[in-house]
Short mmCIF file of C-alpha atoms in Angstrom, two decimals:
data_model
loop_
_atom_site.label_atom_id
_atom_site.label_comp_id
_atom_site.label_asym_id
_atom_site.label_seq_id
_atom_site.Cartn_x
_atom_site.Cartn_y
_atom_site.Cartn_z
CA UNK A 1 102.79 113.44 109.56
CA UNK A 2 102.19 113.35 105.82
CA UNK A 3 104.34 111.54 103.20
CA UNK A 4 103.30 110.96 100.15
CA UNK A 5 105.11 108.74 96.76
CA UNK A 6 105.13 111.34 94.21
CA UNK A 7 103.69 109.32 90.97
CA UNK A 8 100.76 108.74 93.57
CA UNK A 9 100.49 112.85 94.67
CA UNK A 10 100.53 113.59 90.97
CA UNK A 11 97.71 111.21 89.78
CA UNK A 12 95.39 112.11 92.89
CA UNK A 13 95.92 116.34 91.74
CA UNK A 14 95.53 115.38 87.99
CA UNK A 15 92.43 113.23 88.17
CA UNK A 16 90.90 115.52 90.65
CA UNK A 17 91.76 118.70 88.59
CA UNK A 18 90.00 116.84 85.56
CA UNK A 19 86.73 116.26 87.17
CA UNK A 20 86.56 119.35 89.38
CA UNK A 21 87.60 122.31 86.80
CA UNK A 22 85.19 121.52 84.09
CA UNK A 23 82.43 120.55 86.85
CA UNK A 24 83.14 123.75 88.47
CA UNK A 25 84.51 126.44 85.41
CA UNK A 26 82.15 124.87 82.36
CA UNK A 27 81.38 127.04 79.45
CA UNK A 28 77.69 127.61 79.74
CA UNK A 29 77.56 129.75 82.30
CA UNK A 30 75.06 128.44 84.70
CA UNK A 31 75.66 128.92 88.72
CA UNK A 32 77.99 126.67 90.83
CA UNK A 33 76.67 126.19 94.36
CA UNK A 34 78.40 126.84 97.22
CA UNK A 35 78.03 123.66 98.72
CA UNK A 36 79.83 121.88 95.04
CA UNK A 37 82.58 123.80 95.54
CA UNK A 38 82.86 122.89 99.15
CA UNK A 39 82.33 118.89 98.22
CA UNK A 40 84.84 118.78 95.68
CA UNK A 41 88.10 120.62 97.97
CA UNK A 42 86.49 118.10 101.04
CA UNK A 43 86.88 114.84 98.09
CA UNK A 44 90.23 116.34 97.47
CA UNK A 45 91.31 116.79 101.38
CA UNK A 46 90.54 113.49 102.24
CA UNK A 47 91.74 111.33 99.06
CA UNK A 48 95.05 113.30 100.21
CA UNK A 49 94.55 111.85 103.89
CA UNK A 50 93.88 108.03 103.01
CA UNK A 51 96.74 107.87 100.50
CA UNK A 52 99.09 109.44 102.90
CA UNK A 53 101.47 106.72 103.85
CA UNK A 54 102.42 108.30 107.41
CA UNK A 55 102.03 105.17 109.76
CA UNK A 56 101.12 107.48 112.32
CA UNK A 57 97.07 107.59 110.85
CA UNK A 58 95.49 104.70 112.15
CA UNK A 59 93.13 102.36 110.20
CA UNK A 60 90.19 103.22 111.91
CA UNK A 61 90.87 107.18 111.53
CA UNK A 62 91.32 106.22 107.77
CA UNK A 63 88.03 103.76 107.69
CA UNK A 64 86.32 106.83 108.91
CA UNK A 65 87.64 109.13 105.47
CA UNK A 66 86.85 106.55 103.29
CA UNK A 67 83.34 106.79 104.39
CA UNK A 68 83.04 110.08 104.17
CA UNK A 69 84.62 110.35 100.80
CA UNK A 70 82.08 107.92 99.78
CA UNK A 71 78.91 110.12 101.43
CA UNK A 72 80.97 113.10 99.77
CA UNK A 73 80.62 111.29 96.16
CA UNK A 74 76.87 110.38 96.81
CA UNK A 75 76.20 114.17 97.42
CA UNK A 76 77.89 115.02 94.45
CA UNK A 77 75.79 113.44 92.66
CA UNK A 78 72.79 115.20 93.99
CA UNK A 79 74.84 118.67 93.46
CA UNK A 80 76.18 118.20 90.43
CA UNK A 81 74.46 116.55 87.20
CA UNK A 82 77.78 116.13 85.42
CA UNK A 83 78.91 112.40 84.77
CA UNK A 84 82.26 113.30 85.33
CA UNK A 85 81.83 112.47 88.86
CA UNK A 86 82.19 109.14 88.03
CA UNK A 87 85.79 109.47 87.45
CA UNK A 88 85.85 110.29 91.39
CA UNK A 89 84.73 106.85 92.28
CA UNK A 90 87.43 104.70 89.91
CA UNK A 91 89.61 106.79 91.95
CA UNK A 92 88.17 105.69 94.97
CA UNK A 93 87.86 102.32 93.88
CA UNK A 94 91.60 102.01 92.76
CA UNK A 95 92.30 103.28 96.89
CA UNK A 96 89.53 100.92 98.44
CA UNK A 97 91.51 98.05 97.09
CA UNK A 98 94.32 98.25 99.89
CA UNK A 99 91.92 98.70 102.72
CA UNK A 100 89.31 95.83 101.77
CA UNK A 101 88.86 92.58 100.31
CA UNK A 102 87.71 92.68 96.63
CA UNK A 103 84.26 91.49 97.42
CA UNK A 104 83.67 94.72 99.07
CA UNK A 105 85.16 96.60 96.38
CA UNK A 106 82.75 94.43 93.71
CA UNK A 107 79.79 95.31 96.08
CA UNK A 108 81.12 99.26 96.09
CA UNK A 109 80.81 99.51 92.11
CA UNK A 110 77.43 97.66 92.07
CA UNK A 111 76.23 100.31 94.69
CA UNK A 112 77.31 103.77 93.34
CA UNK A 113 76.53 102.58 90.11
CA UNK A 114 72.91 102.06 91.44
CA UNK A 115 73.14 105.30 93.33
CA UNK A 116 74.14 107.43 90.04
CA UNK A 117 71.34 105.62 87.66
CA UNK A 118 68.82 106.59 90.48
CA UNK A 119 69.91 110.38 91.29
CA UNK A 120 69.68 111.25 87.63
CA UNK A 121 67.14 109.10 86.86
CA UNK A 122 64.61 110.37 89.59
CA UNK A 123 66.73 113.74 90.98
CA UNK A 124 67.25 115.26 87.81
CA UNK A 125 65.21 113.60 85.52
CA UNK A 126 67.34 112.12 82.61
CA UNK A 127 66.01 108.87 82.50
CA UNK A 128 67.92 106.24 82.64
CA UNK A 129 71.36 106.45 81.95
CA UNK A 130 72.55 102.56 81.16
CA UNK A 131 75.01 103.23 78.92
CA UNK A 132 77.07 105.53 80.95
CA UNK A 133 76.25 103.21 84.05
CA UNK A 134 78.11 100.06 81.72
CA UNK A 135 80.89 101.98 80.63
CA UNK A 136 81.90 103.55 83.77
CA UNK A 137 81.35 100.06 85.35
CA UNK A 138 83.80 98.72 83.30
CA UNK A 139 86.36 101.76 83.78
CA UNK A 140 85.90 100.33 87.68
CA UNK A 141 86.64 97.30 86.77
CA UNK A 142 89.76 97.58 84.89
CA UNK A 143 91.13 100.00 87.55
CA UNK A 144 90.31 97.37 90.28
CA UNK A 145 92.04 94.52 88.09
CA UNK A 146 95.30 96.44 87.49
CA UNK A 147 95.41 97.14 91.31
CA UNK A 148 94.66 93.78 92.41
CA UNK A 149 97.83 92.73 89.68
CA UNK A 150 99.96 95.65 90.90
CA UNK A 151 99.54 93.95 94.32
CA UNK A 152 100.04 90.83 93.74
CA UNK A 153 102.95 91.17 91.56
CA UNK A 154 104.36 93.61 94.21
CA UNK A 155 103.96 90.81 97.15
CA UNK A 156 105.63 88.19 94.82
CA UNK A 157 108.74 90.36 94.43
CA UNK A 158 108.48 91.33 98.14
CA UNK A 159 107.93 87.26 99.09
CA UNK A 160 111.02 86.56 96.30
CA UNK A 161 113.42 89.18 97.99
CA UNK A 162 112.52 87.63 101.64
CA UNK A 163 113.14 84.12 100.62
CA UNK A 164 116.44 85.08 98.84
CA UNK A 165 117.52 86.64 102.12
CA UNK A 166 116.66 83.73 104.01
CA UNK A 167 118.36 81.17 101.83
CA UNK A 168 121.49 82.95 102.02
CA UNK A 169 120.94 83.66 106.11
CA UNK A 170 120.56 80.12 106.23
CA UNK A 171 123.40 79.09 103.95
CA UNK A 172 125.41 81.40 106.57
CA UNK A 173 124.33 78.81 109.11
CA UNK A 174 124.78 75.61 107.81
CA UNK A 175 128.30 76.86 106.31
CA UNK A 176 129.56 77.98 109.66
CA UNK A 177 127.91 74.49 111.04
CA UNK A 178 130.41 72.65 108.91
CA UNK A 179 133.24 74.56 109.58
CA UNK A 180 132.69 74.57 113.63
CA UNK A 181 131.70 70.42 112.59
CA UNK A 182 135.45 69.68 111.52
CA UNK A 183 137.10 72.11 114.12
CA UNK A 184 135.68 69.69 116.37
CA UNK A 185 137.00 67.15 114.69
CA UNK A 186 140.29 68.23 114.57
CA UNK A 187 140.74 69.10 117.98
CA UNK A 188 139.20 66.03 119.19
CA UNK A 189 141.84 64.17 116.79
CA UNK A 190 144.71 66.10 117.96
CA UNK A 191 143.61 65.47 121.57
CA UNK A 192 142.88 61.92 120.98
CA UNK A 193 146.02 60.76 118.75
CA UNK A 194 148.63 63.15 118.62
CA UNK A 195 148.34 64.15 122.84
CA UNK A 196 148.45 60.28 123.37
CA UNK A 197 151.52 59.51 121.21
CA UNK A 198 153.08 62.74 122.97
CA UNK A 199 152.39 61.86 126.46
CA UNK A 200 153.49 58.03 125.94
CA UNK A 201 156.90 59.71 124.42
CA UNK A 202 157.09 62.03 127.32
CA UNK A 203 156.73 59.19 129.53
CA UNK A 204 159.33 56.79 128.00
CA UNK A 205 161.87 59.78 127.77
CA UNK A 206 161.42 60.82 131.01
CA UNK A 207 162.35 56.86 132.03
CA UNK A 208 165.21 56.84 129.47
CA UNK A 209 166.40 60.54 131.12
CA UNK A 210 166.41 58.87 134.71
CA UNK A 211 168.62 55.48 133.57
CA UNK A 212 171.00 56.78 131.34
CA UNK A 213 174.90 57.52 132.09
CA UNK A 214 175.68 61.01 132.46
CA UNK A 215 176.70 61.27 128.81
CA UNK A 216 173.75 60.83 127.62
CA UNK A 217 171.20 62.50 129.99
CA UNK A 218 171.75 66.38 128.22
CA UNK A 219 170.54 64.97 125.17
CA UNK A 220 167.63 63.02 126.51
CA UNK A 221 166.88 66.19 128.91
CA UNK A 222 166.74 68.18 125.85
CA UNK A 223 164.46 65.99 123.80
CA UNK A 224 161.91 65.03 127.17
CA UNK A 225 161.55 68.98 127.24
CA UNK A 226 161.13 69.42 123.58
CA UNK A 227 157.98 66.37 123.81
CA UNK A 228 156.62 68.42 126.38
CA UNK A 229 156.51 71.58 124.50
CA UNK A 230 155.16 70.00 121.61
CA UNK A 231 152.68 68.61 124.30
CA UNK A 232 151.72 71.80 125.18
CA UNK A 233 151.37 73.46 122.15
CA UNK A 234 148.89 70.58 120.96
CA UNK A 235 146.89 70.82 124.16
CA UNK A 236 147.05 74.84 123.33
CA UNK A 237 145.53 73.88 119.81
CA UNK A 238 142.75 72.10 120.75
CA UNK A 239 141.57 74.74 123.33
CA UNK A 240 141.78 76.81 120.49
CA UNK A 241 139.43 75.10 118.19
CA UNK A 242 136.86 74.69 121.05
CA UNK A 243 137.39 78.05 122.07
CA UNK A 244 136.41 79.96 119.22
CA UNK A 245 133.60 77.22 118.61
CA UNK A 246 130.68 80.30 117.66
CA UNK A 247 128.41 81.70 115.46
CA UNK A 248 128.50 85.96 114.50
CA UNK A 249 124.94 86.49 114.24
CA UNK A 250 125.10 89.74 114.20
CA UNK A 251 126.64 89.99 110.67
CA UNK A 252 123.84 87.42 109.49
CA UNK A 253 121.30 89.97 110.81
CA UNK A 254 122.76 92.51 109.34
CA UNK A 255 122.78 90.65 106.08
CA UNK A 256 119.09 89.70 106.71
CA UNK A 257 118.18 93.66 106.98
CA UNK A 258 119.98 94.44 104.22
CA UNK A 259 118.06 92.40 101.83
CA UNK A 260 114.54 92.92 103.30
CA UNK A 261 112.31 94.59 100.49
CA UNK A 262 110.24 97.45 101.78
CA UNK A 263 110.50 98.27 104.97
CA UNK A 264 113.19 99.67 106.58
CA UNK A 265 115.01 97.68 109.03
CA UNK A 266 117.41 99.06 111.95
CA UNK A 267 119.76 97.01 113.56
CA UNK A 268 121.02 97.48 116.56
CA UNK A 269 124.04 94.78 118.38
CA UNK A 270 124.68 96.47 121.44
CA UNK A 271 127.62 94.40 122.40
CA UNK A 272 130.11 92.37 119.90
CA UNK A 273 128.68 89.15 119.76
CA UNK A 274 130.51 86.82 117.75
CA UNK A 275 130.65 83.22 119.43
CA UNK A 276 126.87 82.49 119.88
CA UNK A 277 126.03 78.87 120.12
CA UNK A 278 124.65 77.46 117.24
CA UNK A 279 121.20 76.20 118.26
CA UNK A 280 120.59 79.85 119.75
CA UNK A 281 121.81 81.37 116.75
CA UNK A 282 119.41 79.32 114.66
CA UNK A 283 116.86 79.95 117.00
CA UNK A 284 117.03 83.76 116.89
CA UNK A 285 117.85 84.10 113.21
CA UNK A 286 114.55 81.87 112.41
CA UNK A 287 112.57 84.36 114.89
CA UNK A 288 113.97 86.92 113.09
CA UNK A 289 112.67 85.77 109.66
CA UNK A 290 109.96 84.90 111.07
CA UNK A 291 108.80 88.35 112.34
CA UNK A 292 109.70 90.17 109.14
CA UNK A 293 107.56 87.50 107.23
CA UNK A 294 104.75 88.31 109.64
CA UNK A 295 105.39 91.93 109.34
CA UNK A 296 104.97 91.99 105.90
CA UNK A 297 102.04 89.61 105.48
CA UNK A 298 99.96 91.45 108.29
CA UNK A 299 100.91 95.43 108.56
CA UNK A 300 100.97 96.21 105.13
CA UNK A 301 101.44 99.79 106.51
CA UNK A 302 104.30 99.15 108.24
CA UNK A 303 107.26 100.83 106.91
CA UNK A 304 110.03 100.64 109.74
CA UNK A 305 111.12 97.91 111.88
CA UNK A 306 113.57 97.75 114.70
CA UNK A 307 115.89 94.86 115.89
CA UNK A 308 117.77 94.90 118.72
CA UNK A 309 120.07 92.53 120.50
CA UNK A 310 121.74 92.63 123.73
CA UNK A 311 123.43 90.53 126.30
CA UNK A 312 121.55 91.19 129.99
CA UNK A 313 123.01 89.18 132.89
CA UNK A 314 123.29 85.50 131.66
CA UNK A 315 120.52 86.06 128.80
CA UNK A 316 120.58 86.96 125.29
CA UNK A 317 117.43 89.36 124.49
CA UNK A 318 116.36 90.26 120.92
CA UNK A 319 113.72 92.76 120.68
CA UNK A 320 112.19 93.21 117.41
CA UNK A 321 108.97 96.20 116.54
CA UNK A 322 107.45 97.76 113.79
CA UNK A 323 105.37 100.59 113.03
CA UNK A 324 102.70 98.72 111.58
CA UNK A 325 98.65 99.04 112.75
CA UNK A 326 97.57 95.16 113.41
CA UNK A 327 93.65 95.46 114.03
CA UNK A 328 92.15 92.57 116.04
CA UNK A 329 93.46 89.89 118.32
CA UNK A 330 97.02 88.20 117.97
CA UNK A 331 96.69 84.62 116.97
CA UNK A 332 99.03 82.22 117.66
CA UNK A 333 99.26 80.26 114.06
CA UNK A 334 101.79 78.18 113.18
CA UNK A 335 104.30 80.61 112.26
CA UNK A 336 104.12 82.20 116.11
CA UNK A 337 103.52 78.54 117.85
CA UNK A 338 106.83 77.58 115.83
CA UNK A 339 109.02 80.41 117.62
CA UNK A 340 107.33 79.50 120.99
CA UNK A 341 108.39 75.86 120.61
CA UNK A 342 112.21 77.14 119.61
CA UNK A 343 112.36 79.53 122.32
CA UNK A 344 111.13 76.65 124.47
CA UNK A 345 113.33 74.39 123.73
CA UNK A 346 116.23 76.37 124.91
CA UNK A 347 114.27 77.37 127.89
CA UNK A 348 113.41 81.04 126.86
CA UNK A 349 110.87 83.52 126.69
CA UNK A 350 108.64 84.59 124.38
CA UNK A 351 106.24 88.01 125.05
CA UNK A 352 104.09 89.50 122.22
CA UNK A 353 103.08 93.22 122.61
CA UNK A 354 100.77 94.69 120.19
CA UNK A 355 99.65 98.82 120.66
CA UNK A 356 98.88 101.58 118.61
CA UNK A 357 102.57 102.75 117.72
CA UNK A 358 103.07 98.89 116.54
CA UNK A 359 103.95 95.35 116.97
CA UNK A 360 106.86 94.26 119.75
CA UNK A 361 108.20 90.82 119.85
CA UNK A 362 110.64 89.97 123.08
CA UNK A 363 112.93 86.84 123.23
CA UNK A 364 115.33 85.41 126.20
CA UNK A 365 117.43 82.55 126.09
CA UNK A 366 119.91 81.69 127.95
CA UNK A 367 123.54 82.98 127.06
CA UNK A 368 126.35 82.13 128.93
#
């Protein structure tokens, strides 16, 4: 239910033990209400509850705490005439960058900041405090900078790692493309010239076995069965190297998952899948990368994802969900239109499913 990265536990307790023990436990002696004590363990409670990184807490459950951390905050400042409180709302700010767009966030520090010059301006009647209104402004700022950069340098790594995988996924391809490119080749060149040259030898032995003198026909028997054994064993060849014409996606998946940065991918083959064709294997492996991209660019809550792939009947079926809250309608945009059109063209399926416990993509195609 609650899971928490330990560097982030530790700076929530410490900044909140810094603004609530002198605010509460100061020197001079003068009562604490009841109700400040109460506000500060309620901003505590619920700064816990919206950097909890459980996917199970939805965003509009967390929406909902971040509003009442910031009507907790506001009556702090009516409570409590310490400037300290402050501190509270760079916290805040620092956590309101991963659930808003930075124009909100810019409109958030304007607004408390108004909010604190007013209370003590007007509430308890210390004028107007500009000068600790501009420098806590500016602590706002720079904690909403460094987040924004900690972001941003944490989705280039995370788009660096994806595209690695995906070059080498796709070097998998084109490497097996060549090498199933000149088994073709072969075995159409041993059909083609060798088979020929044997059957026309089989032929003229077989005519040279029938005419000969008695003498001679052991020999010729021998070498007419010998041309048709070598006959055979070319024909046995090129079966061979059509035969075992395939792709193994389920190693290049498993490759893929391996080198996915941040969420936790589980792969699941039911059966041993090893001769796919090639243009479903591209098809499904591009889905695949796909889905993770969109994973990562849209639930950045999402923490697990799931991949299976099974043969039913005549049909290959990959299955692939996350744990991830998507708010709002699914569009299709190019990256989804460009899986519809693959899965298409092989005359497959495509079905979206989005719900509370995540996002579930379904793919057929035909797999014989």
């Amino acid at each position: 239910m609650f899971k928490y990265q330990p560097t982030w536990l530790f700076t929530v307790l410490l900044t909140w033990a810094a603004v609530a023990f002198p605010s509460l436990f100061h020197a001079s002696g003068q009562t604490v209400s009841y109700l400040e004590y109460v506000l500060h363990g309620l901003f505590l409670l619920f700064t816990l509850f919206v950097v909890n990184e459980s996917t199970r807490i939805g965003f509009r459950i967390r929406y909902a705490v971040l509003a009442c951390l910031i009507a907790v905050l506001c009556g702090l400042f009516f409570i409590s005439e310490a400037n300290l409180i402050l501190i509270y709302s760079v916290m805040l700010c620092s956590i309101l960058v991963f659930y808003v767009p930075a124009i909100v966030c810019y409109g958030y520090i304007f607004t408390i900041h108004g909010i604190f010059l007013i209370s003590h301006a007007l509430y308890w009647q210390q004028g107007w405090l500009w000068a600790d209104a501009a420098m806590f402004t500016a602590f706002h700022f720079f904690a909403l900078v460094v987040t924004q950069r900690m972001q941003s340098e944490r989705h280039a790594k995370e788009q660096l790692a994806l595209t690695n995988a995906k070059l080498e996924a796709t070097q998998s391809l084109l490497s097996t493309a060549a090498e199933q490119s000149e088994r073709l080749k072969l075995a159409r060149d041993l059909h083609d010239d060798v088979g020929h040259a044997l059957t026309s030898l089989i032929i003229n032995l077989d005519i040279a076995r029938r005419t000969s003198n008695e003498e001679q026909q052991p020999q010729l028997q021998a070498c007419y069965e010998q041309a048709k054994q070598a006959l055979q064993t070319t024909r046995s060849v090129v079966s061979d190297k059509r035969d075992n014409v395939g792709f193994n996606l389920a190693d290049c998946l498993h490759k893929l998952a391996q080198q996915t940065p941040r969420i936790q991918i589980q792969l699941e083959v039911v059966q041993h899948l090893d001769k796919v064709q090639l243009d479903t294997a591209q098809c499904l492996l591009k889905c695949t990368q796909e889905a993770i991209t969109n994973t990562l660019k849209h639930a950045p809550t999402a923490t697990c994802m799931k991949i299976q792939l099974e043969h039913e009947r005549s049909e290959l079926v990959l299955s692939i969900s996350d744990d991830g809250v998507f708010t709002g309608d699914v569009v299709y945009g190019n990256g989804l239109k460009g899986m519809q059109e693959r899965v298409s063209l092989l005359a497959g399926q495509l079905s979206l499913v989005n719900s509370k416990q995540g996002f579930t993509l379904i793919i057929r195609v035909p797999y014989e």
